[in-house]
CSV table of C-alpha atoms in Angstrom, one decimal:
chain,number,residue,atom,x,y,z
A,1,MET,CA,21.6,9.2,15.4
A,2,THR,CA,23.2,5.9,16.3
A,3,PRO,CA,21.1,3.0,15.0
A,4,ALA,CA,19.4,0.8,17.6
A,5,PRO,CA,20.9,-2.7,17.9
A,6,TYR,CA,17.6,-4.2,16.6
A,7,ALA,CA,17.5,-2.0,13.5
A,8,ALA,CA,18.0,-3.6,10.1
A,9,ASP,CA,21.7,-3.1,9.0
A,10,PRO,CA,22.3,-2.8,5.2
A,11,ALA,CA,25.9,-3.9,5.8
A,12,HIS,CA,24.6,-7.2,7.0
A,13,SER,CA,21.8,-7.7,4.4
A,14,ARG,CA,21.0,-11.2,3.4
A,15,GLY,CA,21.6,-10.0,-0.2
A,16,ARG,CA,19.6,-10.1,-3.4
A,17,ARG,CA,18.1,-13.0,-5.5
A,18,HIS,CA,20.6,-12.2,-8.3
A,19,ALA,CA,24.2,-11.3,-7.6
A,20,GLU,CA,25.2,-7.9,-8.9
A,21,PRO,CA,28.9,-7.2,-9.6
A,22,ALA,CA,30.4,-4.4,-7.7
A,23,ASP,CA,31.4,-2.6,-10.9
A,24,THR,CA,27.8,-1.9,-11.7
A,25,ALA,CA,27.3,0.2,-8.6
A,26,ARG,CA,26.0,3.7,-9.3
A,27,GLY,CA,26.8,6.2,-6.6
A,28,PRO,CA,27.6,5.9,-2.9
A,29,ARG,CA,24.4,4.2,-1.7
A,30,ASP,CA,23.9,1.2,0.6
A,31,ALA,CA,21.6,-1.7,-0.1
A,32,PHE,CA,18.4,-0.2,1.4
A,33,GLN,CA,18.9,3.1,-0.3
A,34,ARG,CA,19.1,1.3,-3.6
A,35,ASP,CA,15.9,-0.5,-2.8
A,36,ARG,CA,14.1,2.8,-2.2
A,37,ASP,CA,15.5,4.3,-5.4
A,38,ARG,CA,14.6,1.3,-7.5
A,39,VAL,CA,11.0,1.6,-6.3
A,40,ILE,CA,10.8,5.3,-7.0
A,41,HIS,CA,12.2,4.9,-10.5
A,42,SER,CA,9.9,1.9,-11.4
A,43,ILE,CA,7.1,2.2,-13.9
A,44,SER,CA,4.7,0.6,-11.5
A,45,PHE,CA,5.4,3.3,-8.9
A,46,ARG,CA,4.7,6.0,-11.5
A,47,ARG,CA,1.4,4.4,-12.4
A,48,LEU,CA,0.2,4.9,-8.8
A,49,ARG,CA,-0.6,8.5,-9.6
A,50,HIS,CA,-3.7,7.4,-11.6
A,51,LYS,CA,-4.8,4.5,-9.3
A,52,THR,CA,-7.6,4.8,-6.8
A,53,GLN,CA,-7.1,5.4,-3.1
A,54,VAL,CA,-10.6,6.2,-2.0
A,55,PHE,CA,-12.3,8.0,-4.9
A,56,MET,CA,-12.2,6.3,-8.3
A,57,ALA,CA,-10.7,8.2,-11.2
A,58,PRO,CA,-11.7,11.4,-9.3
A,59,ASP,CA,-12.4,14.6,-11.2
A,60,GLY,CA,-10.8,16.8,-8.5
A,61,ASP,CA,-7.1,17.3,-8.5
A,62,HIS,CA,-6.9,17.6,-4.7
A,63,PHE,CA,-8.0,14.0,-3.8
A,64,ARG,CA,-5.5,11.5,-2.8
A,65,VAL,CA,-4.4,8.7,-5.1
A,66,ARG,CA,-2.3,5.6,-4.5
A,67,LEU,CA,0.9,7.6,-5.2
A,68,THR,CA,0.2,10.5,-2.8
A,69,HIS,CA,-1.0,8.0,-0.2
A,70,SER,CA,2.3,6.1,-0.5
A,71,LEU,CA,4.3,9.3,-0.1
A,72,GLU,CA,2.3,10.2,3.0
A,73,VAL,CA,2.8,6.7,4.5
A,74,ALA,CA,6.6,7.1,3.8
A,75,GLN,CA,6.6,10.5,5.6
A,76,ILE,CA,5.0,9.0,8.7
A,77,GLY,CA,7.1,5.9,8.5
A,78,ARG,CA,10.4,7.8,8.3
A,79,THR,CA,9.5,9.9,11.3
A,80,VAL,CA,8.7,6.9,13.4
A,81,ALA,CA,11.8,5.0,12.2
A,82,ARG,CA,14.1,7.9,13.0
A,83,THR,CA,12.7,8.4,16.4
A,84,LEU,CA,13.1,4.7,17.3
A,85,GLY,CA,16.6,4.4,15.8
A,86,LEU,CA,15.5,2.1,13.0
A,87,ASN,CA,16.7,2.1,9.3
A,88,GLU,CA,14.8,5.0,7.6
A,89,ASP,CA,15.8,3.9,4.1
A,90,LEU,CA,14.4,0.3,4.5
A,91,THR,CA,11.2,1.7,6.1
A,92,GLU,CA,10.8,4.2,3.3
A,93,ALA,CA,11.3,1.6,0.6
A,94,ILE,CA,8.6,-0.6,2.1
A,95,CYS,CA,6.2,2.3,2.6
A,96,LEU,CA,6.6,3.5,-1.0
A,97,ALA,CA,6.2,0.0,-2.5
A,98,HIS,CA,3.5,-1.5,-0.3
A,99,ASP,CA,0.6,-0.6,-2.7
A,100,ILE,CA,2.3,-1.3,-6.0
A,101,GLY,CA,0.2,-4.5,-6.4
A,102,HIS,CA,-3.1,-2.7,-6.4
A,103,PRO,CA,-5.1,-3.0,-9.6
A,104,PRO,CA,-7.2,-0.1,-10.9
A,105,PHE,CA,-10.1,1.1,-8.8
A,106,GLY,CA,-8.7,-0.1,-5.5
A,107,HIS,CA,-10.5,-2.8,-3.6
A,108,ALA,CA,-13.4,-2.9,-6.1
A,109,GLY,CA,-10.9,-3.8,-8.8
A,110,GLU,CA,-9.2,-6.3,-6.6
A,111,ASP,CA,-12.6,-8.0,-5.8
A,112,ALA,CA,-13.4,-8.2,-9.5
A,113,LEU,CA,-10.0,-9.8,-10.3
A,114,LYS,CA,-10.4,-12.2,-7.3
A,115,ALA,CA,-13.7,-13.4,-8.7
A,116,ALA,CA,-12.3,-13.7,-12.2
A,117,LEU,CA,-9.5,-15.9,-10.9
A,118,ALA,CA,-11.6,-17.8,-8.4
A,119,GLY,CA,-10.8,-21.1,-10.1
A,120,GLN,CA,-7.2,-20.2,-10.9
A,121,GLY,CA,-5.8,-19.3,-7.5
A,122,GLY,CA,-7.4,-16.0,-6.9
A,123,PHE,CA,-5.9,-12.5,-6.7
A,124,ASP,CA,-4.6,-10.4,-3.8
A,125,HIS,CA,-2.8,-7.1,-4.0
A,126,ASN,CA,-0.1,-8.0,-1.5
A,127,GLY,CA,0.9,-11.1,-3.3
A,128,HIS,CA,0.8,-9.2,-6.6
A,129,THR,CA,3.1,-6.6,-5.2
A,130,LEU,CA,5.7,-9.3,-4.8
A,131,ARG,CA,5.0,-10.6,-8.3
A,132,VAL,CA,5.4,-7.1,-9.8
A,133,LEU,CA,8.7,-6.4,-8.0
A,134,THR,CA,10.2,-9.9,-8.6
A,135,ALA,CA,8.9,-10.8,-12.1
A,136,ILE,CA,6.8,-8.3,-14.0
A,137,GLU,CA,9.0,-5.2,-13.7
A,138,ARG,CA,12.0,-5.7,-16.1
A,139,PRO,CA,14.3,-2.7,-16.2
A,140,TYR,CA,17.5,-4.7,-16.0
A,141,PRO,CA,19.1,-6.7,-18.9
A,142,ARG,CA,20.0,-10.0,-17.0
A,143,PHE,CA,17.1,-10.7,-14.6
A,144,ASP,CA,13.4,-10.0,-14.1
A,145,GLY,CA,12.2,-7.8,-11.3
A,146,LEU,CA,13.9,-5.0,-9.4
A,147,ASN,CA,16.2,-7.4,-7.6
A,148,LEU,CA,15.4,-5.8,-4.2
A,149,SER,CA,17.1,-6.9,-1.0
A,150,TRP,CA,15.8,-9.8,1.0
A,151,GLU,CA,14.9,-7.5,3.8
A,152,CYS,CA,12.8,-5.3,1.5
A,153,LEU,CA,10.9,-8.2,0.0
A,154,GLU,CA,10.4,-9.8,3.4
A,155,GLY,CA,9.0,-6.6,4.7
A,156,LEU,CA,6.6,-6.2,1.8
A,157,ALA,CA,5.4,-9.8,2.2
A,158,LYS,CA,5.0,-9.8,6.0
A,159,HIS,CA,4.5,-6.1,7.0
A,160,ASN,CA,1.1,-7.2,8.4
A,161,GLY,CA,2.6,-10.1,10.2
A,162,PRO,CA,3.5,-13.7,9.5
A,163,VAL,CA,1.8,-15.1,6.4
A,164,ARG,CA,0.2,-18.4,7.4
A,165,HIS,CA,-1.8,-19.0,4.1
A,166,PRO,CA,0.0,-17.3,1.2
A,167,GLY,CA,-1.7,-17.1,-2.1
A,168,TRP,CA,-0.2,-18.4,-5.3
A,169,ALA,CA,1.7,-15.3,-6.2
A,170,MET,CA,3.4,-15.0,-2.8
A,171,ARG,CA,4.1,-18.7,-2.7
A,172,ALA,CA,5.9,-18.4,-6.1
A,173,ALA,CA,8.0,-15.5,-4.9
A,174,ASP,CA,8.8,-17.3,-1.7
A,175,ALA,CA,9.7,-20.5,-3.6
A,176,ASP,CA,12.1,-18.6,-5.8
A,177,TYR,CA,13.7,-16.6,-2.9
A,178,PRO,CA,12.6,-17.9,0.6
A,179,LEU,CA,11.3,-15.1,2.8
A,180,ALA,CA,10.7,-16.9,6.1
A,181,LEU,CA,6.9,-16.2,5.8
A,182,ASP,CA,6.1,-17.8,9.1
A,183,SER,CA,8.2,-15.4,11.2
A,184,ARG,CA,7.7,-11.8,12.3
A,185,PRO,CA,9.0,-9.1,10.0
A,186,SER,CA,11.6,-6.5,10.9
A,187,LEU,CA,10.6,-3.5,13.0
A,188,GLU,CA,11.0,-1.4,9.8
A,189,ALA,CA,8.2,-3.4,8.2
A,190,GLN,CA,6.1,-3.2,11.3
A,191,VAL,CA,6.5,0.5,11.3
A,192,ALA,CA,5.4,0.7,7.6
A,193,ALA,CA,2.2,-1.3,8.4
A,194,MET,CA,1.3,1.1,11.2
A,195,ALA,CA,2.2,4.2,9.2
A,196,ASP,CA,-0.2,2.9,6.5
A,197,ASP,CA,-3.1,2.7,9.0
A,198,ILE,CA,-2.4,6.1,10.5
A,199,ALA,CA,-2.2,7.7,7.0
A,200,TYR,CA,-5.4,6.3,5.6
A,201,ASP,CA,-7.4,6.6,8.8
A,202,ASN,CA,-6.8,10.3,8.8
A,203,HIS,CA,-6.3,11.4,5.3
A,204,ASP,CA,-9.5,9.6,4.2
A,205,ILE,CA,-11.3,11.9,6.7
A,206,ASP,CA,-9.8,14.9,4.9
A,207,ASP,CA,-10.9,13.6,1.5
A,208,GLY,CA,-14.3,12.6,2.7
A,209,LEU,CA,-14.9,16.1,4.1
A,210,ARG,CA,-13.6,17.6,0.8
A,211,ALA,CA,-15.9,15.4,-1.2
A,212,GLY,CA,-18.9,16.3,0.9
A,213,LEU,CA,-19.5,12.6,1.8
A,214,LEU,CA,-18.6,13.2,5.5
A,215,SER,CA,-19.5,16.1,7.7
A,216,LEU,CA,-17.9,17.4,10.9
A,217,ASP,CA,-21.1,16.8,12.8
A,218,GLN,CA,-21.1,13.1,11.7
A,219,LEU,CA,-17.5,12.7,12.8
A,220,MET,CA,-18.3,13.8,16.3
A,221,ALA,CA,-19.8,10.4,16.8
A,222,VAL,CA,-16.2,9.0,17.0
A,223,PRO,CA,-14.8,9.7,20.5
A,224,LEU,CA,-11.2,10.0,19.2
A,225,VAL,CA,-12.2,12.6,16.7
A,226,ALA,CA,-14.5,14.5,19.0
A,227,ARG,CA,-11.7,14.9,21.6
A,228,GLY,CA,-9.4,16.1,18.9
A,229,TRP,CA,-11.9,18.5,17.6
A,230,ALA,CA,-12.6,20.0,21.0
A,231,ALA,CA,-8.8,20.5,21.5
A,232,VAL,CA,-8.4,22.2,18.1
A,233,ARG,CA,-11.4,24.5,18.7
A,234,ALA,CA,-10.0,25.5,22.1
A,235,ARG,CA,-6.7,26.4,20.5
A,236,TYR,CA,-8.3,28.4,17.7
A,237,PRO,CA,-11.6,29.7,19.1
A,238,ASP,CA,-11.7,32.6,16.6
A,239,VAL,CA,-11.1,30.6,13.4
A,240,ALA,CA,-14.0,29.3,11.3
A,241,PRO,CA,-14.6,25.6,11.7
A,242,ALA,CA,-14.2,24.9,8.0
A,243,ARG,CA,-10.6,26.2,8.2
A,244,LEU,CA,-9.8,23.8,11.1
A,245,ALA,CA,-10.6,20.5,9.4
A,246,ARG,CA,-7.0,19.9,8.2
A,247,GLU,CA,-5.7,21.0,11.6
A,248,LEU,CA,-7.9,18.3,13.1
A,249,VAL,CA,-6.3,15.7,10.8
A,250,ARG,CA,-2.8,16.8,11.6
A,251,ALA,CA,-3.4,16.8,15.3
A,252,GLN,CA,-4.9,13.4,15.2
A,253,ILE,CA,-1.9,12.0,13.2
A,254,GLY,CA,0.4,13.4,15.9
A,255,THR,CA,-1.7,11.9,18.7
A,256,MET,CA,-1.6,8.4,17.1
A,257,VAL,CA,2.1,8.6,16.3
A,258,ASN,CA,3.0,9.6,19.9
A,259,ASP,CA,0.9,6.7,21.2
A,260,LEU,CA,2.6,4.4,18.8
A,261,LEU,CA,6.0,5.5,19.9
A,262,ASP,CA,5.3,5.2,23.6
A,263,GLU,CA,3.8,1.7,23.3
A,264,THR,CA,6.5,0.5,20.9
A,265,ARG,CA,9.3,1.6,23.2
A,266,ALA,CA,7.6,-0.3,26.0
A,267,ARG,CA,7.2,-3.5,24.0
A,268,ILE,CA,10.8,-3.4,22.8
A,269,ALA,CA,12.1,-3.0,26.3
A,270,GLU,CA,9.9,-5.8,27.6
A,271,ALA,CA,10.9,-8.1,24.8
A,272,GLN,CA,14.6,-7.3,25.4
A,273,VAL,CA,15.4,-7.7,21.7
A,274,ASP,CA,19.0,-6.9,20.8
A,275,SER,CA,19.1,-7.7,17.0
A,276,ALA,CA,16.9,-7.8,13.9
A,277,ASP,CA,16.8,-11.6,14.1
A,278,ALA,CA,15.6,-11.4,17.7
A,279,VAL,CA,12.7,-9.3,16.5
A,280,ARG,CA,11.8,-11.9,13.9
A,281,ALA,CA,11.6,-14.6,16.7
A,282,THR,CA,9.1,-12.7,18.9
A,283,ALA,CA,5.6,-14.1,19.3
A,284,HIS,CA,3.8,-10.7,19.0
A,285,ALA,CA,4.2,-7.5,17.0
A,286,LEU,CA,6.5,-5.0,18.8
A,287,VAL,CA,5.2,-1.9,16.9
A,288,GLY,CA,1.6,-1.0,17.8
A,289,PHE,CA,-0.9,1.2,19.7
A,290,THR,CA,-1.8,1.0,23.3
A,291,ALA,CA,-4.9,-1.0,24.0
A,292,GLY,CA,-6.9,2.2,24.4
A,293,MET,CA,-5.8,3.7,21.1
A,294,ARG,CA,-6.2,0.4,19.4
A,295,ASP,CA,-9.8,0.3,20.4
A,296,GLU,CA,-10.4,3.9,19.4
A,297,GLU,CA,-8.7,3.4,16.0
A,298,ARG,CA,-10.9,0.4,15.3
A,299,ALA,CA,-14.0,2.5,16.2
A,300,LEU,CA,-12.8,5.1,13.7
A,301,LYS,CA,-12.4,2.4,11.0
A,302,ARG,CA,-15.9,1.1,11.7
A,303,PHE,CA,-17.3,4.6,11.3
A,304,MET,CA,-15.3,5.2,8.0
A,305,TYR,CA,-16.6,1.9,6.5
A,306,ALA,CA,-20.2,2.7,7.4
A,307,ASN,CA,-20.2,6.4,6.4
A,308,LEU,CA,-17.5,6.7,3.6
A,309,TYR,CA,-16.3,3.5,2.1
A,310,HIS,CA,-19.9,2.1,1.9
A,311,HIS,CA,-21.5,5.4,1.1
A,312,PRO,CA,-24.1,5.0,-1.7
A,313,HIS,CA,-21.9,7.1,-4.0
A,314,GLN,CA,-18.9,4.8,-3.4
A,315,LEU,CA,-21.0,1.7,-3.8
A,316,ALA,CA,-22.2,2.9,-7.2
A,317,ALA,CA,-18.6,3.6,-8.2
A,318,ALA,CA,-17.5,0.2,-7.1
A,319,GLU,CA,-20.3,-1.4,-9.2
A,320,ALA,CA,-19.0,0.5,-12.2
A,321,ALA,CA,-15.5,-0.6,-11.5
A,322,TRP,CA,-16.5,-4.2,-11.2
A,323,THR,CA,-18.2,-4.0,-14.6
A,324,ILE,CA,-15.1,-2.5,-16.2
A,325,VAL,CA,-12.6,-5.0,-14.7
A,326,ALA,CA,-14.8,-8.1,-15.3
A,327,GLY,CA,-15.6,-7.0,-18.8
A,328,LEU,CA,-12.0,-6.4,-19.7
A,329,PHE,CA,-11.0,-9.8,-18.3
A,330,GLU,CA,-13.7,-11.6,-20.3
A,331,VAL,CA,-12.6,-9.9,-23.6
A,332,TYR,CA,-8.9,-10.4,-23.1
A,333,HIS,CA,-9.2,-14.0,-21.9
A,334,ALA,CA,-11.2,-14.8,-25.1
A,335,ASP,CA,-8.9,-12.8,-27.4
A,336,PRO,CA,-5.4,-12.2,-25.8
A,337,ALA,CA,-4.2,-10.4,-29.0
A,338,ARG,CA,-6.3,-7.4,-27.9
A,339,MET,CA,-3.7,-6.9,-25.1
A,340,GLY,CA,-1.0,-6.1,-27.7
A,341,ALA,CA,2.2,-7.7,-28.8
A,342,GLU,CA,4.0,-7.5,-25.4
A,343,TRP,CA,1.2,-9.2,-23.5
A,344,GLY,CA,-0.7,-11.0,-26.2
A,345,ALA,CA,1.4,-14.2,-26.2
A,346,VAL,CA,-0.6,-15.9,-23.6
A,347,PRO,CA,-0.2,-19.5,-22.5
A,348,ALA,CA,-3.0,-21.7,-23.7
A,349,ASP,CA,-3.2,-23.7,-20.5
A,350,GLU,CA,-4.7,-22.6,-17.2
A,351,PRO,CA,-4.1,-21.2,-14.6
A,352,TRP,CA,-1.4,-19.2,-16.5
A,353,ARG,CA,-3.7,-17.9,-19.2
A,354,SER,CA,-6.0,-16.3,-16.7
A,355,ARG,CA,-3.1,-15.1,-14.5
A,356,GLN,CA,-1.4,-13.3,-17.4
A,357,VAL,CA,-4.6,-11.6,-18.3
A,358,ALA,CA,-5.0,-10.5,-14.7
A,359,ASP,CA,-1.4,-9.3,-14.6
A,360,TYR,CA,-2.1,-7.1,-17.6
A,361,ILE,CA,-5.3,-5.6,-16.1
A,362,ALA,CA,-3.8,-5.1,-12.6
A,363,GLY,CA,-1.1,-2.9,-14.1
A,364,MET,CA,-3.7,-0.5,-15.6
A,365,THR,CA,-4.5,2.9,-14.2
A,366,ASP,CA,-8.1,3.8,-13.6
A,367,ARG,CA,-8.4,6.0,-16.6
A,368,TYR,CA,-6.6,3.6,-18.9
A,369,ALA,CA,-9.0,0.8,-17.8
A,370,VAL,CA,-12.0,3.0,-18.6
A,371,SER,CA,-10.6,3.9,-22.0
A,372,GLN,CA,-9.8,0.3,-22.8
A,373,TYR,CA,-13.3,-0.9,-21.8
A,374,ARG,CA,-14.9,1.7,-24.1
A,375,LYS,CA,-12.5,0.6,-26.9
A,376,THR,CA,-12.9,-3.1,-26.5
A,377,VAL,CA,-16.2,-3.8,-24.8
A,378,GLY,CA,-18.5,-0.8,-25.3
A,379,PRO,CA,-20.0,2.2,-23.5
A,380,VAL,CA,-20.2,2.3,-19.7
A,381,GLU,CA,-22.1,4.6,-17.5
A,382,LEU,CA,-20.0,6.1,-14.7
A,383,PRO,CA,-21.3,7.8,-11.6
A,384,GLU,CA,-21.0,11.6,-11.4
A,385,GLY,CA,-17.5,12.6,-10.4
A,386,PHE,CA,-16.0,9.2,-11.4
């Protein structure tokens, strides 16, 4: 398929923070393909297999984790990018890397680190993603970070839109390699953001049903889901409802993707953008739902917060996660040597002492954080199924 004129072009990339001699090239890949591959081969990406998506350190092997979620986001993102004539490799790289900055235990762990660093600049997973990819990952001999392309880093920084009030980690990344934080991101980054929403809106339904925290009867209170369920039941009237739950999820993803494609095409045509730079100059996002789907998707999110994310089981798990992360921070801050030789050489002055401790904890998987808490702090009671 011929790329659209407003697609990101690897041949015209703004480059990388650190120049790489041509003789170090490995294989016939362009800049954005290399970005994707560097993410996939990174230690931080591998650790996502044991980091929380919805359920913390789940006992069941069938629940989603950050790694499987990122792969599902990439699948949706590639489909949308291909249909719109955008660069699939850049879209995929952003999708795969977008959650690398999450600490253990998802948003509960993030909230605990944010509180621990309240006087030292705070913590947010999006800024930490940039920090991991530009400073903490160190697979190369002559520079820190993965040395991703400007377009990939820009997309990760701004996939949710211009960053008006960046935290300290994102400010540091931007100061080292300016990412034009006040402008719109590429269409590829915008697609990645919407693919993320579509993936977790629907796959969290699947996991919630599997865990028994949601029921099909409850879900019928959401008009979007109720219509989808009626259509699925009409297509398969002789199939048991329990077997149709995943068909509901698949159909709903298709409905949302088709709406997104129709609305995005209309916005692109109206804006008359003819280059990637023209996309960055637009006043509003060009990738998005119609007004009707936007309202229905928001209603679905409200339902999920009320009935799944804030379910008593989930709140108990979040409380345990807070205890673990806060306890680890206190112990490591008081005695950095407990973090080991690689991390234990901590600056004495703030905010860097606290930030390095947070860097170490943020890199942990759920199960490693639990084991380290028991080793360095003491016993901890975990909710059933944790």
